PDB file of C-alpha atoms in Angstrom:
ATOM      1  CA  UNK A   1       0.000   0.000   0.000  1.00  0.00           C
ATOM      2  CA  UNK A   2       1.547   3.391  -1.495  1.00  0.00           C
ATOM      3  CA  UNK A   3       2.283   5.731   1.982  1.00  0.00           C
ATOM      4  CA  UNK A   4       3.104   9.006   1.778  1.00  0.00           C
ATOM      5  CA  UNK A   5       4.199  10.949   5.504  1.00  0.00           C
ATOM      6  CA  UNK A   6       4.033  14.852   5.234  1.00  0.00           C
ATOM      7  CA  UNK A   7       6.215  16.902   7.682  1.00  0.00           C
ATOM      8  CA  UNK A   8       6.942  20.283   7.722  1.00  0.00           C
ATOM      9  CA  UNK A   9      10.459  21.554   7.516  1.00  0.00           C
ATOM     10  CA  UNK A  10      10.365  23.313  10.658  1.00  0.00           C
ATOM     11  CA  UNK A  11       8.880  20.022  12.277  1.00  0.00           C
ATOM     12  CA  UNK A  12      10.494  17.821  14.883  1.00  0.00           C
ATOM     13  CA  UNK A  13       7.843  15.484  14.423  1.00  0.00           C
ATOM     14  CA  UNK A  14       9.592  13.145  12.079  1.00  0.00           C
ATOM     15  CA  UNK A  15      12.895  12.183  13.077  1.00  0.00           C
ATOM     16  CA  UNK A  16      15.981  10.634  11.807  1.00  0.00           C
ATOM     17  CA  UNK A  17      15.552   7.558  13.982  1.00  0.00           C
ATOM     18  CA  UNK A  18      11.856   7.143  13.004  1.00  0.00           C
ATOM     19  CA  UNK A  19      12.398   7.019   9.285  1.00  0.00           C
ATOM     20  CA  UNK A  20      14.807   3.454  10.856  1.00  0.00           C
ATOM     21  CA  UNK A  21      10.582   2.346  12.378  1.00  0.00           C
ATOM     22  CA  UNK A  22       9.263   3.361   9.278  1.00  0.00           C
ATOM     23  CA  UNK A  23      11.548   1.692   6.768  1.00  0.00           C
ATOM     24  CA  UNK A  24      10.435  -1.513   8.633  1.00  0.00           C
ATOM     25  CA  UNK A  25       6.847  -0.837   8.941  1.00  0.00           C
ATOM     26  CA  UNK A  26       6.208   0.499   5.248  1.00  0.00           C
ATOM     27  CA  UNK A  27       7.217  -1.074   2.292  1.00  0.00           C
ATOM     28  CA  UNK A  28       6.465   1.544  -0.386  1.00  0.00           C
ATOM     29  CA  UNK A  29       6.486   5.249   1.284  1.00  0.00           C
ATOM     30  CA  UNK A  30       8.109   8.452   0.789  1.00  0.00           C
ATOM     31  CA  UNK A  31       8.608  11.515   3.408  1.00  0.00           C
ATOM     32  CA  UNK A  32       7.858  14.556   1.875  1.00  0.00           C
ATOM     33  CA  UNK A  33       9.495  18.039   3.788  1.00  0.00           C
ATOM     34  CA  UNK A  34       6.824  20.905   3.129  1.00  0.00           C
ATOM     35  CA  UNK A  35       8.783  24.004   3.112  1.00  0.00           C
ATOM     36  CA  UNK A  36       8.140  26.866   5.036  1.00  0.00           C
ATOM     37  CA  UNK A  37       5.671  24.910   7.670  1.00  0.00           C
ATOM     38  CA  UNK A  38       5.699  23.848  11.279  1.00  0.00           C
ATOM     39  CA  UNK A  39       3.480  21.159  13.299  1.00  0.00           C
ATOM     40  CA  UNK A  40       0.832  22.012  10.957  1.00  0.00           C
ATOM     41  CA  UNK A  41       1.775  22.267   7.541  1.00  0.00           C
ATOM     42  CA  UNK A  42      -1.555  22.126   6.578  1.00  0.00           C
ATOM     43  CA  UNK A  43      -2.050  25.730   7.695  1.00  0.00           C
ATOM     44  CA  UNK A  44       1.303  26.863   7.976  1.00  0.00           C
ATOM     45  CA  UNK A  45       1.901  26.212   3.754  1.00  0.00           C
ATOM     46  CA  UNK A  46      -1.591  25.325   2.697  1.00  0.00           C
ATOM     47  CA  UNK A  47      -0.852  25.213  -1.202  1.00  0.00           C
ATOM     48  CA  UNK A  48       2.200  22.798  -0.692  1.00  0.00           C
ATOM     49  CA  UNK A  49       0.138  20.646   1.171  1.00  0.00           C
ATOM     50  CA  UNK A  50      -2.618  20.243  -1.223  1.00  0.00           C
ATOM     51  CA  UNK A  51       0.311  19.871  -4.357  1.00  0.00           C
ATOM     52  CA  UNK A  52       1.569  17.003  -2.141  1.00  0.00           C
ATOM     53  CA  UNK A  53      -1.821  15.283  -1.067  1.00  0.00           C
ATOM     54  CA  UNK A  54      -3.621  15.743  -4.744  1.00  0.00           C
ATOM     55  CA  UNK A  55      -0.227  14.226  -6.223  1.00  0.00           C
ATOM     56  CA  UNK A  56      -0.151  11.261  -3.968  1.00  0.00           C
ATOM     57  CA  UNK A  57      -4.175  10.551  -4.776  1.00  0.00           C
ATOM     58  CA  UNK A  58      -2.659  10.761  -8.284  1.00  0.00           C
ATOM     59  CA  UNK A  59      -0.343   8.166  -7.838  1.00  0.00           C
ATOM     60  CA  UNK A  60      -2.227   5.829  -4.722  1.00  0.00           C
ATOM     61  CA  UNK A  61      -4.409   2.823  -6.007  1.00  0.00           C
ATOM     62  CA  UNK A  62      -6.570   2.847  -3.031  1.00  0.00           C
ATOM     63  CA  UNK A  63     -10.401   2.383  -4.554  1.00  0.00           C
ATOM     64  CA  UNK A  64     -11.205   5.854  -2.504  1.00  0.00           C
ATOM     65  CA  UNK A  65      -8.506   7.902  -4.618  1.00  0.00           C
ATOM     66  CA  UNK A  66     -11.600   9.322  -6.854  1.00  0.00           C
ATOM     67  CA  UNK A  67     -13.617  10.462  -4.137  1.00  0.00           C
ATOM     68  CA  UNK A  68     -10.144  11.746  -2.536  1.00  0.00           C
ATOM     69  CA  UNK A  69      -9.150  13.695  -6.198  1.00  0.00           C
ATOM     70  CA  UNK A  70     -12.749  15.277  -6.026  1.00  0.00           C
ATOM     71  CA  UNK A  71     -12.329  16.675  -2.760  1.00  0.00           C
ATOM     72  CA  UNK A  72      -9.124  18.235  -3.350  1.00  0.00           C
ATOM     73  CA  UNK A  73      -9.358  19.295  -6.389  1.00  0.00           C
ATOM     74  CA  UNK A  74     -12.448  21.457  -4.912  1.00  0.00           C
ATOM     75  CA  UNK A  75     -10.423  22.316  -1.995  1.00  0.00           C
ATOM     76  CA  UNK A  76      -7.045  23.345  -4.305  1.00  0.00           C
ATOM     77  CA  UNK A  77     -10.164  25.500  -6.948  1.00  0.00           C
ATOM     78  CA  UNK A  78     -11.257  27.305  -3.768  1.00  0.00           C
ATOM     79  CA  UNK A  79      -7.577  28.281  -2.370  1.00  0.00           C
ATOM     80  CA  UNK A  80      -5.336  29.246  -5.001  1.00  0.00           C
TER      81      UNK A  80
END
């Protein structure tokens, strides 16, 4: 299952030695830095959040990735 972990550059939330726990817990993920965001990247950098989440959708297999592209897409319309 495609996995995708958002942090935000200014974030301590990810750590070196949990990307060791997630390398063993998740086959296929990435960690992706959002620049210029804290704790909550989603408010902190809103439009490098979206780029992030509607381009993972893009990629993920996961039968709710419509519904998910839908949303966004709506979301990115209304913010940019």
């Amino acid at each position: 299952v495609p996995t995708c972990f958002l942090k935000g550059e200014r974030s301590d939330y990810i750590l070196d030695k949990d990307k060791l726990l997630i390398n063993n817990l998740f086959y296929n993920y990435r960690i992706v830095s959002i620049s210029n965001a804290g704790h909550w990247l989603h408010v902190d950098n809103q439009s490098d959040f979206l780029k992030e989440v509607i381009k993972f959708c893009n990629i993920s297999t996961n039968p709710l990735t419509s519904c998910c592209r839908n949303i966004l897409a709506y979301a990115e319309k209304k913010h940019t």
